[in-house]
JSON list of C-alpha atoms in Angstrom, two decimals:
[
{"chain": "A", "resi": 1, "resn": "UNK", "atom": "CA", "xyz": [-0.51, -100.67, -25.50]},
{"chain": "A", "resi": 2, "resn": "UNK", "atom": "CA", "xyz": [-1.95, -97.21, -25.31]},
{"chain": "A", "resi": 3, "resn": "UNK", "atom": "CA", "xyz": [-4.00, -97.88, -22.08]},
{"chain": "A", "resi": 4, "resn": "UNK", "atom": "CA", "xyz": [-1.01, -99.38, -20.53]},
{"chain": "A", "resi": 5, "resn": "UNK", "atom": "CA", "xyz": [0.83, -96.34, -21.48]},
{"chain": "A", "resi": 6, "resn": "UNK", "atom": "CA", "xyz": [-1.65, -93.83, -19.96]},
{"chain": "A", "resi": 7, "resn": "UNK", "atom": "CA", "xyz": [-2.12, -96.19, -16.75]},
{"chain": "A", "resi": 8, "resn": "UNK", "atom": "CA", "xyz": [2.01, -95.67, -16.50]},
{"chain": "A", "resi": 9, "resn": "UNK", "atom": "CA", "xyz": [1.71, -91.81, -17.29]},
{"chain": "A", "resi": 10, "resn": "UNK", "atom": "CA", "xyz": [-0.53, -91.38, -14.61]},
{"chain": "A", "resi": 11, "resn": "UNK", "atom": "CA", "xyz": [0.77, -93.66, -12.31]},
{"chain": "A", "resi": 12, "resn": "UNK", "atom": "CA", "xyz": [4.27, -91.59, -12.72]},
{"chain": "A", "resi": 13, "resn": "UNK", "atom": "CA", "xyz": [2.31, -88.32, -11.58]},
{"chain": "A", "resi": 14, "resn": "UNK", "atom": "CA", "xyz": [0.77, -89.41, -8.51]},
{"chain": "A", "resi": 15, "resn": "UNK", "atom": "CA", "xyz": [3.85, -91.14, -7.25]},
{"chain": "A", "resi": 16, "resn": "UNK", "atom": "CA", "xyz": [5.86, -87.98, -8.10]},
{"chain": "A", "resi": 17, "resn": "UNK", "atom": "CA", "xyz": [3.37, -85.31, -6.76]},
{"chain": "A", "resi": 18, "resn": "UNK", "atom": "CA", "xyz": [3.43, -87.81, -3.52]},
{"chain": "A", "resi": 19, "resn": "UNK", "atom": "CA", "xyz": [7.15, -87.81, -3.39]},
{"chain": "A", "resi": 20, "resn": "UNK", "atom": "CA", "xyz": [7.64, -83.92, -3.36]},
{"chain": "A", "resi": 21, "resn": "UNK", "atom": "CA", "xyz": [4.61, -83.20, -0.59]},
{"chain": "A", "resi": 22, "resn": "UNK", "atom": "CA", "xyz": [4.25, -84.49, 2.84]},
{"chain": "A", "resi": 23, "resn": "UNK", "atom": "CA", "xyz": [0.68, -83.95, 4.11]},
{"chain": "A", "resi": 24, "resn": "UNK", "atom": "CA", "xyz": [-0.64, -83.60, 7.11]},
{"chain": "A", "resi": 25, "resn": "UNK", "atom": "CA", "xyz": [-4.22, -83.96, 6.92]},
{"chain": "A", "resi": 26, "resn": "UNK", "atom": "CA", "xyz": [-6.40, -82.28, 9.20]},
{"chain": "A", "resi": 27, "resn": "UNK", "atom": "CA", "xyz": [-9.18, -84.58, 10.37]},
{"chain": "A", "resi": 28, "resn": "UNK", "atom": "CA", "xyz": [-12.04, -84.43, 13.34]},
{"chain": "A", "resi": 29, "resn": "UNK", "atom": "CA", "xyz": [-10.30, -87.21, 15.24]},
{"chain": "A", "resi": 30, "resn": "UNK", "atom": "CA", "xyz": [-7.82, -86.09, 18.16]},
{"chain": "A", "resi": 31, "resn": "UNK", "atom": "CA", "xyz": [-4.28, -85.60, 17.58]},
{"chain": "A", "resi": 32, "resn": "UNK", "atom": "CA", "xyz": [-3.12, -87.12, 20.74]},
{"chain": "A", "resi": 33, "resn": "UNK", "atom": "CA", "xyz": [-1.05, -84.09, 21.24]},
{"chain": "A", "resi": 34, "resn": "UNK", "atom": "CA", "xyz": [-0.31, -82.02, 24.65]},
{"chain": "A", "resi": 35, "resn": "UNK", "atom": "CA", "xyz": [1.22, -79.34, 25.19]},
{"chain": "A", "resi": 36, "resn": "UNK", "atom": "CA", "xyz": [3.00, -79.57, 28.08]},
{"chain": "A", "resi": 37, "resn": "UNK", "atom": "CA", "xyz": [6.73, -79.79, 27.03]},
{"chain": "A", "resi": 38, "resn": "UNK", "atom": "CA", "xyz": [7.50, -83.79, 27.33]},
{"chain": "A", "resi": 39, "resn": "UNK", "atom": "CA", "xyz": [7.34, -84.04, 23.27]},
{"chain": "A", "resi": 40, "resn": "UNK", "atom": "CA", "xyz": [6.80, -88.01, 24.26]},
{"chain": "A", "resi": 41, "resn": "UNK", "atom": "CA", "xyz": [2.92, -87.79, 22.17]},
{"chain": "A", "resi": 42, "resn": "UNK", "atom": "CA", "xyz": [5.27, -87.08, 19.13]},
{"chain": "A", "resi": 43, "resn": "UNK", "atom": "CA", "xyz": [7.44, -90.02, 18.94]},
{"chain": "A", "resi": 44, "resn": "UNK", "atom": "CA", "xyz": [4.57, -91.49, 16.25]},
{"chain": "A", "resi": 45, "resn": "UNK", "atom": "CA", "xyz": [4.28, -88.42, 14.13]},
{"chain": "A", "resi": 46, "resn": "UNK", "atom": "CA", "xyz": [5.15, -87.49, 10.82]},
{"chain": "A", "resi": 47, "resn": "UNK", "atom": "CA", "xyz": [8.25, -85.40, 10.40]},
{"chain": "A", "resi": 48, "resn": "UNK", "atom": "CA", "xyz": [10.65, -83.90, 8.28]},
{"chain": "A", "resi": 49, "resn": "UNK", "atom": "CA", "xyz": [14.75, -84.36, 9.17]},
{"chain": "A", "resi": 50, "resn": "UNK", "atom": "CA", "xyz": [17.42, -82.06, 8.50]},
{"chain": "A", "resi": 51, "resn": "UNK", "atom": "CA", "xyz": [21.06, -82.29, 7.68]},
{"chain": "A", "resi": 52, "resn": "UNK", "atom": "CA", "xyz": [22.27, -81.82, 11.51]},
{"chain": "A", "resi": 53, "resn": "UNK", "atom": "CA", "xyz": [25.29, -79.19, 11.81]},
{"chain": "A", "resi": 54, "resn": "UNK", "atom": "CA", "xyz": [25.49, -78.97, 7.58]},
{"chain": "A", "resi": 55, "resn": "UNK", "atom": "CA", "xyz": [26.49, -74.80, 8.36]},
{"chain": "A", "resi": 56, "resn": "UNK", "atom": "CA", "xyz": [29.18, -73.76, 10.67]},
{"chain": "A", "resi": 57, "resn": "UNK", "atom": "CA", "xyz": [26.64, -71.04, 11.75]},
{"chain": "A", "resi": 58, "resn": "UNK", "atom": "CA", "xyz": [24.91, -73.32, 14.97]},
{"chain": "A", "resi": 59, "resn": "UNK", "atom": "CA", "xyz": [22.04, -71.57, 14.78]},
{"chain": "A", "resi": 60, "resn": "UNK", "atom": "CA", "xyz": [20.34, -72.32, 11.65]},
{"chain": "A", "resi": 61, "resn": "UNK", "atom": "CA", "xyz": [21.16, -75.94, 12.17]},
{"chain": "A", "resi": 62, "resn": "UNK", "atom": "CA", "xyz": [17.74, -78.09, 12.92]},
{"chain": "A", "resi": 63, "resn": "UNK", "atom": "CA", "xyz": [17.62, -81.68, 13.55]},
{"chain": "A", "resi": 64, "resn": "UNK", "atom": "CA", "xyz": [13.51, -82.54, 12.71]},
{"chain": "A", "resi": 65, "resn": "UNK", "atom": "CA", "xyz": [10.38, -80.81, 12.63]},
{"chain": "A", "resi": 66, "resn": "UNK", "atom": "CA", "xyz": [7.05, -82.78, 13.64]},
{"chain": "A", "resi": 67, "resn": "UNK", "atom": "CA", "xyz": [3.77, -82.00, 12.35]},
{"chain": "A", "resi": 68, "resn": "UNK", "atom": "CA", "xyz": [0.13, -82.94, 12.72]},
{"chain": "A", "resi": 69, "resn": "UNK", "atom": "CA", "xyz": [-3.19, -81.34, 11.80]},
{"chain": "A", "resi": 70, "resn": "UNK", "atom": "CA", "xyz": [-6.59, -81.26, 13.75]},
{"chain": "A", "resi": 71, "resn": "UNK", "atom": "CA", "xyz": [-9.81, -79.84, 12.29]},
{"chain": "A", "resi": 72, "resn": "UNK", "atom": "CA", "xyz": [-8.97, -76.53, 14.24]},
{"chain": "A", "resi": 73, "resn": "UNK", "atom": "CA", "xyz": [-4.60, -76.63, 14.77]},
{"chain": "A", "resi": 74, "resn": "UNK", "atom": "CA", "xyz": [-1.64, -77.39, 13.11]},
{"chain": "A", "resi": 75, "resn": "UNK", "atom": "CA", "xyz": [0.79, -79.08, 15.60]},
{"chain": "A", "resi": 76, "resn": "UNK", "atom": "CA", "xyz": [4.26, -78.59, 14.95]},
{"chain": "A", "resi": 77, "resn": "UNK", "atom": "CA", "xyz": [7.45, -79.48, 17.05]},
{"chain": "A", "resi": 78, "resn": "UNK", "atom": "CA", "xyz": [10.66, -78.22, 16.26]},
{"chain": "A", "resi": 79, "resn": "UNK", "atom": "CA", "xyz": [14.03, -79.39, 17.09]},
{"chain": "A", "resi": 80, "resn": "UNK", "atom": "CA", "xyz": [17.26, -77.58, 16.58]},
{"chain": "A", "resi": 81, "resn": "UNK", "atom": "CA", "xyz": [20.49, -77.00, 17.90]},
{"chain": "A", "resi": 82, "resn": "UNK", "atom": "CA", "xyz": [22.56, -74.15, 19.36]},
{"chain": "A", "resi": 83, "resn": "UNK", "atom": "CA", "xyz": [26.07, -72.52, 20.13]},
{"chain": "A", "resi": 84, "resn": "UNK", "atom": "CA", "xyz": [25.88, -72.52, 23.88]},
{"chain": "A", "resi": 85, "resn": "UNK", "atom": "CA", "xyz": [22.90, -72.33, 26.70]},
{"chain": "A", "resi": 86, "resn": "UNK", "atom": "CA", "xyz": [23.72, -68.18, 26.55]},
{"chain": "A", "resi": 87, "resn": "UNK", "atom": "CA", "xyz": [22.34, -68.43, 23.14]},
{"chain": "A", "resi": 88, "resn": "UNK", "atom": "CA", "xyz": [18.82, -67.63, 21.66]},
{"chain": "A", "resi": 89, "resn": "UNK", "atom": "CA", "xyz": [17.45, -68.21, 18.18]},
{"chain": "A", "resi": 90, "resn": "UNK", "atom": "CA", "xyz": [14.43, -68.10, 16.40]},
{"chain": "A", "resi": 91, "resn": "UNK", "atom": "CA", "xyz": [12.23, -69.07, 13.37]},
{"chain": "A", "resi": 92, "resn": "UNK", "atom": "CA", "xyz": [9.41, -68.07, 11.13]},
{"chain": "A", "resi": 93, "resn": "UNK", "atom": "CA", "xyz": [6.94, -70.38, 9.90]},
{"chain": "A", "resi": 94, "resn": "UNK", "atom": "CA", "xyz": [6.26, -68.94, 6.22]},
{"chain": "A", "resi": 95, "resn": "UNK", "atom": "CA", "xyz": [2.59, -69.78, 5.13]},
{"chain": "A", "resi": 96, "resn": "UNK", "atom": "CA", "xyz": [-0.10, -69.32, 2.40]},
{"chain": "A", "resi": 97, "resn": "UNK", "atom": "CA", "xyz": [1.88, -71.62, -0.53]},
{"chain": "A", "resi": 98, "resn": "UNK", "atom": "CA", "xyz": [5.54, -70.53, 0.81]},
{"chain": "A", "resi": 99, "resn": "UNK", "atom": "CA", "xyz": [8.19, -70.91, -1.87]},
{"chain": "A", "resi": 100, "resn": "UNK", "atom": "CA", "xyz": [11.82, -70.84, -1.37]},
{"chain": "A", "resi": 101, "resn": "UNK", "atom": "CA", "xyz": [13.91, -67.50, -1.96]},
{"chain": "A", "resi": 102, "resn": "UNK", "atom": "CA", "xyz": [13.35, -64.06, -1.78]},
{"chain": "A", "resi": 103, "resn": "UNK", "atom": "CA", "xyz": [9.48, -64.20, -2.42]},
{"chain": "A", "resi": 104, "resn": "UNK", "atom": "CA", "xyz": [8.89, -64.71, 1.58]},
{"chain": "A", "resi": 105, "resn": "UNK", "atom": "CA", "xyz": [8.97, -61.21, 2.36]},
{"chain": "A", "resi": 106, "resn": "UNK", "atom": "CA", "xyz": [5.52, -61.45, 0.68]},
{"chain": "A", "resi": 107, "resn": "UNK", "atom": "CA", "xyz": [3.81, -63.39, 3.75]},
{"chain": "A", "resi": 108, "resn": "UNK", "atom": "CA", "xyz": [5.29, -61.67, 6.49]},
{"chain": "A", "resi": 109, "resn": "UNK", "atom": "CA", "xyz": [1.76, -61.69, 8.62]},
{"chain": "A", "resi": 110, "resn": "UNK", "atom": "CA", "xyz": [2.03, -65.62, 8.48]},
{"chain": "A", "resi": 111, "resn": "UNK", "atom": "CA", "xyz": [5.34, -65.73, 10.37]},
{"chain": "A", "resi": 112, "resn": "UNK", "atom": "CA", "xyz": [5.71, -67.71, 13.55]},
{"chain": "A", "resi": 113, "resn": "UNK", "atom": "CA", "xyz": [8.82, -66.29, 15.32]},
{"chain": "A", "resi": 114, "resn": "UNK", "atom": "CA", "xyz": [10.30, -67.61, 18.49]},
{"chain": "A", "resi": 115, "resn": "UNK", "atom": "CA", "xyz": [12.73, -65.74, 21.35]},
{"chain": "A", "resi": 116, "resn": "UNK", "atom": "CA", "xyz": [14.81, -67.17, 23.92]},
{"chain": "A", "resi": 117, "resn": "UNK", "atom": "CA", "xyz": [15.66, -64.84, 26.68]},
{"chain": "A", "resi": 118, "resn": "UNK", "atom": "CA", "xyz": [18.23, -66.56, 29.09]},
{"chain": "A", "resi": 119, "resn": "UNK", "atom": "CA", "xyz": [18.28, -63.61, 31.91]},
{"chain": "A", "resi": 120, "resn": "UNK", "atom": "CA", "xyz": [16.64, -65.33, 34.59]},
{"chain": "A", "resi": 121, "resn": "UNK", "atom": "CA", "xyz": [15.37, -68.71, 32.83]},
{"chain": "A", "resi": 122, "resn": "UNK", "atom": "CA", "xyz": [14.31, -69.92, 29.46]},
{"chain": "A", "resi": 123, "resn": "UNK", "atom": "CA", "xyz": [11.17, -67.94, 28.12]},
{"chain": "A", "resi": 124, "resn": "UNK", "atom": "CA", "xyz": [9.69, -68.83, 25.01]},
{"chain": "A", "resi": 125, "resn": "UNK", "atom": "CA", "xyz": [7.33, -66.26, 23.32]},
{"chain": "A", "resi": 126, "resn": "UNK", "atom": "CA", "xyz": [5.65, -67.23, 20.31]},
{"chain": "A", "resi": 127, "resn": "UNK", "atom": "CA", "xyz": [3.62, -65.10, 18.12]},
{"chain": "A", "resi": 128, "resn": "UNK", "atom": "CA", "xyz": [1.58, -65.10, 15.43]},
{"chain": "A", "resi": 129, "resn": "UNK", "atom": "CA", "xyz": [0.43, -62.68, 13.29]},
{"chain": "A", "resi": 130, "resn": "UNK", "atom": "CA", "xyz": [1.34, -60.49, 16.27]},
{"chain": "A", "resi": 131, "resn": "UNK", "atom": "CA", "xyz": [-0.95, -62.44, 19.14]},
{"chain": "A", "resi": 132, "resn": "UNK", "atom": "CA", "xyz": [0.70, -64.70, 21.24]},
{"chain": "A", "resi": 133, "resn": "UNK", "atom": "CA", "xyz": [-0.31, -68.26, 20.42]},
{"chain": "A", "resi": 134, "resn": "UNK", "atom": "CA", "xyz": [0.01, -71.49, 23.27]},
{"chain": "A", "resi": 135, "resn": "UNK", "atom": "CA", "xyz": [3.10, -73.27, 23.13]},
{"chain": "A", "resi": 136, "resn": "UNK", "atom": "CA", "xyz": [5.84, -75.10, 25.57]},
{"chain": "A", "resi": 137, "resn": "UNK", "atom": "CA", "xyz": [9.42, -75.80, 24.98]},
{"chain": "A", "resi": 138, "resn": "UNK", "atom": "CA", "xyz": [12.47, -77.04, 26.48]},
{"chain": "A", "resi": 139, "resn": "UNK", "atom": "CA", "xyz": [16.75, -76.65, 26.28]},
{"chain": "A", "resi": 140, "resn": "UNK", "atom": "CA", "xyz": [18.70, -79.39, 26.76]},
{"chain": "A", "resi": 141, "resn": "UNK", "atom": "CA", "xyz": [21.41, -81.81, 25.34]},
{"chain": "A", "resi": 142, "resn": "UNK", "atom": "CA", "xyz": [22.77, -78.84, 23.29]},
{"chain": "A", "resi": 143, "resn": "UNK", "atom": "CA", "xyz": [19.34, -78.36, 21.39]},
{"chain": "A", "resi": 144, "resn": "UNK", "atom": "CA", "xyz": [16.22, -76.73, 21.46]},
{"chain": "A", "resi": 145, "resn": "UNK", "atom": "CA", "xyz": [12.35, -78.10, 21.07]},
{"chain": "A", "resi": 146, "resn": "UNK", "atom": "CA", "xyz": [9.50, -76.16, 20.83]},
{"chain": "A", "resi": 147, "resn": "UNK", "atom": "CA", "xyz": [5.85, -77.31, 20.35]},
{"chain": "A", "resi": 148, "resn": "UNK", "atom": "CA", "xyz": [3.43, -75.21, 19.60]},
{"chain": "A", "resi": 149, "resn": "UNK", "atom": "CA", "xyz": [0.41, -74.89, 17.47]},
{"chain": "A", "resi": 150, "resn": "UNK", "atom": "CA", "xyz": [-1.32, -72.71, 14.97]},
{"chain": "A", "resi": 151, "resn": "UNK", "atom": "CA", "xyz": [-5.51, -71.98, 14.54]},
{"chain": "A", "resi": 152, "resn": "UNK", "atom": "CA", "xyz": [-5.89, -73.39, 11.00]},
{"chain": "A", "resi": 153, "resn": "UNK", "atom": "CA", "xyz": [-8.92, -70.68, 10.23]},
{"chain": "A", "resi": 154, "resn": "UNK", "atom": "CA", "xyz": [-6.03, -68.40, 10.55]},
{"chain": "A", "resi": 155, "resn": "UNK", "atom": "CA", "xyz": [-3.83, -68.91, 8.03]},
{"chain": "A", "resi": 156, "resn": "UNK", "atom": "CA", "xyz": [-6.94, -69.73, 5.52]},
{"chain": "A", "resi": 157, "resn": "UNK", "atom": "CA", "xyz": [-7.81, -72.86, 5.93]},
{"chain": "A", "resi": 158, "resn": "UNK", "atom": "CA", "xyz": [-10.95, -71.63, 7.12]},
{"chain": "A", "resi": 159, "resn": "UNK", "atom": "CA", "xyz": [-13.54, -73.66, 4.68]},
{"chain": "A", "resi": 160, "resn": "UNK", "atom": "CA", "xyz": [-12.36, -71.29, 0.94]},
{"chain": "A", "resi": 161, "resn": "UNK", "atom": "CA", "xyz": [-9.28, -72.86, 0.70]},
{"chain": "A", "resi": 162, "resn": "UNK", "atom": "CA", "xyz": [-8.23, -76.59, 0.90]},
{"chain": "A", "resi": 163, "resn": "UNK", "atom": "CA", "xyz": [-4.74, -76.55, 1.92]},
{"chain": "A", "resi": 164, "resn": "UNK", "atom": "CA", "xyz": [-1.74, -74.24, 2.29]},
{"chain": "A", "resi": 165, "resn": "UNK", "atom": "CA", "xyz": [1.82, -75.36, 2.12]},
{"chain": "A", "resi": 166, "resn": "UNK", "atom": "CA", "xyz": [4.31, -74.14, 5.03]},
{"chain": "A", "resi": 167, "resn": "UNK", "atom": "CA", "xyz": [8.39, -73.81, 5.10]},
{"chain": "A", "resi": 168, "resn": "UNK", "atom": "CA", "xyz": [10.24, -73.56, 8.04]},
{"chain": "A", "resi": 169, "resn": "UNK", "atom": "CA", "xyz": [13.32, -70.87, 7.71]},
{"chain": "A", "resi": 170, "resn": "UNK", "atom": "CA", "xyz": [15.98, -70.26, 10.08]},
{"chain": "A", "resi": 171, "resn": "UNK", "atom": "CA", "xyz": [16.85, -66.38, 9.83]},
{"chain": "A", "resi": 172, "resn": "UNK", "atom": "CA", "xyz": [13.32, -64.36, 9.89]},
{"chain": "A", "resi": 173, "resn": "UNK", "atom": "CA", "xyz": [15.16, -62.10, 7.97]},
{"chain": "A", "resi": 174, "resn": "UNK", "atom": "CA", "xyz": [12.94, -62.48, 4.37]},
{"chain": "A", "resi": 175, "resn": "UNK", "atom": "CA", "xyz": [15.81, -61.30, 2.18]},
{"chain": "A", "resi": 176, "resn": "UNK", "atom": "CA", "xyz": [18.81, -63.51, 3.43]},
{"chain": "A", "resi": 177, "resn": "UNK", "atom": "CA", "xyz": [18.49, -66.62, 1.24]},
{"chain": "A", "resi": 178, "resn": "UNK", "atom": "CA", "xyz": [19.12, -69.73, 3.11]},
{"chain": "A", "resi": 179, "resn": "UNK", "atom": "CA", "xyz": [18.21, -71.62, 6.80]},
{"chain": "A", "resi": 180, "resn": "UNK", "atom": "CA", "xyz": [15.51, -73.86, 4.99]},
{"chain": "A", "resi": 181, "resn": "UNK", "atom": "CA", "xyz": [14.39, -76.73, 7.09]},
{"chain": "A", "resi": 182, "resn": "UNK", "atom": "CA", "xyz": [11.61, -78.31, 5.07]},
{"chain": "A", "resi": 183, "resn": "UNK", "atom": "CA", "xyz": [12.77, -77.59, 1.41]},
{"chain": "A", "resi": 184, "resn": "UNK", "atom": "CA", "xyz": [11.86, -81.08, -0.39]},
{"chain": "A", "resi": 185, "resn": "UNK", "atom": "CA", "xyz": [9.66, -82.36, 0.59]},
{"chain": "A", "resi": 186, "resn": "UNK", "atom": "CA", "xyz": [7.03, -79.30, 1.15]},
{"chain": "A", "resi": 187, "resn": "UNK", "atom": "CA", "xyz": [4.67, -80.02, 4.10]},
{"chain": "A", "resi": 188, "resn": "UNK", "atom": "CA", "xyz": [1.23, -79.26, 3.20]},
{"chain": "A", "resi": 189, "resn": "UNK", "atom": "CA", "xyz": [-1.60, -78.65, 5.07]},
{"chain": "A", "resi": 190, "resn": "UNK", "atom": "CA", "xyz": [-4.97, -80.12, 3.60]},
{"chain": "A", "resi": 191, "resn": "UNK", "atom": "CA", "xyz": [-8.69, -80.28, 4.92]},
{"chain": "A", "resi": 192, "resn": "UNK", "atom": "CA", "xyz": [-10.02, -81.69, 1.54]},
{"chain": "A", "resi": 193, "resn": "UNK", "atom": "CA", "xyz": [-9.45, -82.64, -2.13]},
{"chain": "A", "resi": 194, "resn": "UNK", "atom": "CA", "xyz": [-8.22, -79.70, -3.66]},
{"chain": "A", "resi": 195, "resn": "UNK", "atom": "CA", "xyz": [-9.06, -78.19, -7.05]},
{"chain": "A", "resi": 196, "resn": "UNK", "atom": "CA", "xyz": [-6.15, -79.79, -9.11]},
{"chain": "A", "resi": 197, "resn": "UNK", "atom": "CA", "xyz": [-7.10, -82.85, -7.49]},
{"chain": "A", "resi": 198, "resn": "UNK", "atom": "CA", "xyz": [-10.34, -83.50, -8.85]},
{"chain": "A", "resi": 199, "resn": "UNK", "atom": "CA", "xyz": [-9.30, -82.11, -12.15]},
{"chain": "A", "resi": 200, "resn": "UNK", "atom": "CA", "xyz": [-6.87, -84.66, -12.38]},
{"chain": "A", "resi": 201, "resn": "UNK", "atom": "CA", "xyz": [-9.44, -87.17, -11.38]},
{"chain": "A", "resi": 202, "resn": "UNK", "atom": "CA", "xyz": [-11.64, -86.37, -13.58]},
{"chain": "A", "resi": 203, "resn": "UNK", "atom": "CA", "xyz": [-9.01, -86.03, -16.38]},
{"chain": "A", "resi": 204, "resn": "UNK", "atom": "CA", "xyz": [-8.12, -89.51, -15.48]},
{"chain": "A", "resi": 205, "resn": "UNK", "atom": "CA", "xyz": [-11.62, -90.90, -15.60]},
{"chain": "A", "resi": 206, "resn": "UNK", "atom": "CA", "xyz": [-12.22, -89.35, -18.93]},
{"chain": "A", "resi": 207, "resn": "UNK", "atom": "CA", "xyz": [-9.25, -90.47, -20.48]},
{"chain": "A", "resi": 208, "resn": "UNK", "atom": "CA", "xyz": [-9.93, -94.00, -19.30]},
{"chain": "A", "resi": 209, "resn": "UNK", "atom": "CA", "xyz": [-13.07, -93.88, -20.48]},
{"chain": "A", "resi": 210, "resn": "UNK", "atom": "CA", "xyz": [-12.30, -92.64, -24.08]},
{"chain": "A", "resi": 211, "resn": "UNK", "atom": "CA", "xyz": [-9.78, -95.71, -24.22]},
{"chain": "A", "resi": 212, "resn": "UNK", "atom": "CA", "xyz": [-12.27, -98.50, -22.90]},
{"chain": "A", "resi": 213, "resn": "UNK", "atom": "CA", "xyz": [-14.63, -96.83, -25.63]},
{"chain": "A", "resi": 214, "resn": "UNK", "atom": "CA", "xyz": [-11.67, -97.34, -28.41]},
{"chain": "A", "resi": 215, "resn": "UNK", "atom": "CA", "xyz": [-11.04, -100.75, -27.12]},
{"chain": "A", "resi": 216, "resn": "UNK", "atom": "CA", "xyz": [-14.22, -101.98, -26.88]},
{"chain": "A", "resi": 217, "resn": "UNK", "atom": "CA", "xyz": [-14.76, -100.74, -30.76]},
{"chain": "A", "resi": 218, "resn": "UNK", "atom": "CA", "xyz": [-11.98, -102.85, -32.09]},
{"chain": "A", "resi": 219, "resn": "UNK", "atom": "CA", "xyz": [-12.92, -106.12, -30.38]},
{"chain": "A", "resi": 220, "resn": "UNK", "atom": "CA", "xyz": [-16.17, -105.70, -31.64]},
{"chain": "A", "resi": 221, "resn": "UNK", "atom": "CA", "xyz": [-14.90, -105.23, -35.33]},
{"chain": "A", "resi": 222, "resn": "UNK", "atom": "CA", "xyz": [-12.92, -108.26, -34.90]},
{"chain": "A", "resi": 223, "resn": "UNK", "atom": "CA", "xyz": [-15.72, -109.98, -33.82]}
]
């Protein structure tokens, strides 16, 4: 009964930690992705959706983010919608563990932020950390897309650490509270079993092992 518990227990926590993250594991095999402002290589990806027009204020409104991770890049496409095609709008990418609130102020070197100037024609400048980074995007239909992607050695993933987790927020602005596209679940970006994974592993295994030892004992005293 005991071992059936613990197999339940554990069971609950994997399914729950699975639940609240979406990963995007960075692997050595190619992404498929191109930057070259069709968005068609992303119709397959992962992605995160968004409440469309849930704030009278169009331009924190997003429809879906993409993501995908290479051994070097995270690959992100964002979608969102705007007040007119006079508009602009832009977004920070909040790195290194990002948790919702006023906290974000705290990673301001890890912000992605994106202007539309509409003088002449659309130009999209992303930055990050303050260096321009490659990216493409296009206006139409009432929205925006951008795709664009990020070095992952630069926002630590660089061999030390394992993964970092990454929100999306609509006002780059740290202390207004609000414009959250990825909230629940919280994208994460992994290259490898992290610590608290193989500590719960290995918790796991040792537990197990402790109750096949217990078991074992009884049926042999019944024998």
């Amino acid at each position: 009964m005991k071992k059936r518990l613990l197999i339940i227990f554990f069971s609950v926590i994997i399914i729950c930690s699975s639940c609240s993250t979406a990963y995007a594991a960075a692997s050595n095999q190619s992404t498929g992705i191109t930057l070259d402002g069709s968005f068609y290589d992303w119709r397959n990806m992962p992605g995160v959706f968004y409440a469309e027009y849930d704030s009278s204020t169009y331009w924190v409104n997003y429809i879906e983010v993409k993501y995908v991770s290479s051994k070097d890049y995270l690959y992100l496409f964002v979608d969102r919608t705007y007040a007119s095609s006079s508009s602009y709008w832009h977004f920070s990418v909040i790195m290194l563990n990002a948790t919702k609130g006023f906290t974000n102020h705290q990673y301001p070197q890890f912000d992605v932020t994106t202007n539309y100037s509409w003088y002449y024609s659309p130009v999209v400048n992303v930055s990050f950390n303050g260096t321009s980074i490659e990216s493409t995007y296009s206006a139409s239909d009432n929205r925006y897309a951008v795709e664009f992607r990020i070095p992952l050695a630069q926002v630590g993933l660089n061999g030390v650490s394992k993964q970092v987790q990454f929100l999306i927020k609509a006002d780059p602005n740290p202390y207004v509270y609000g414009g959250y596209l990825n909230y629940s679940p919280q994208i994460t970006v992994t290259t490898g079993p992290t610590l608290w994974q193989l500590s719960s592993i290995i918790a796991f295994l040792g537990v197990s092992f402790l109750v096949y030892k217990k078991h074992k004992r009884k049926i042999k005293e019944i024998i």
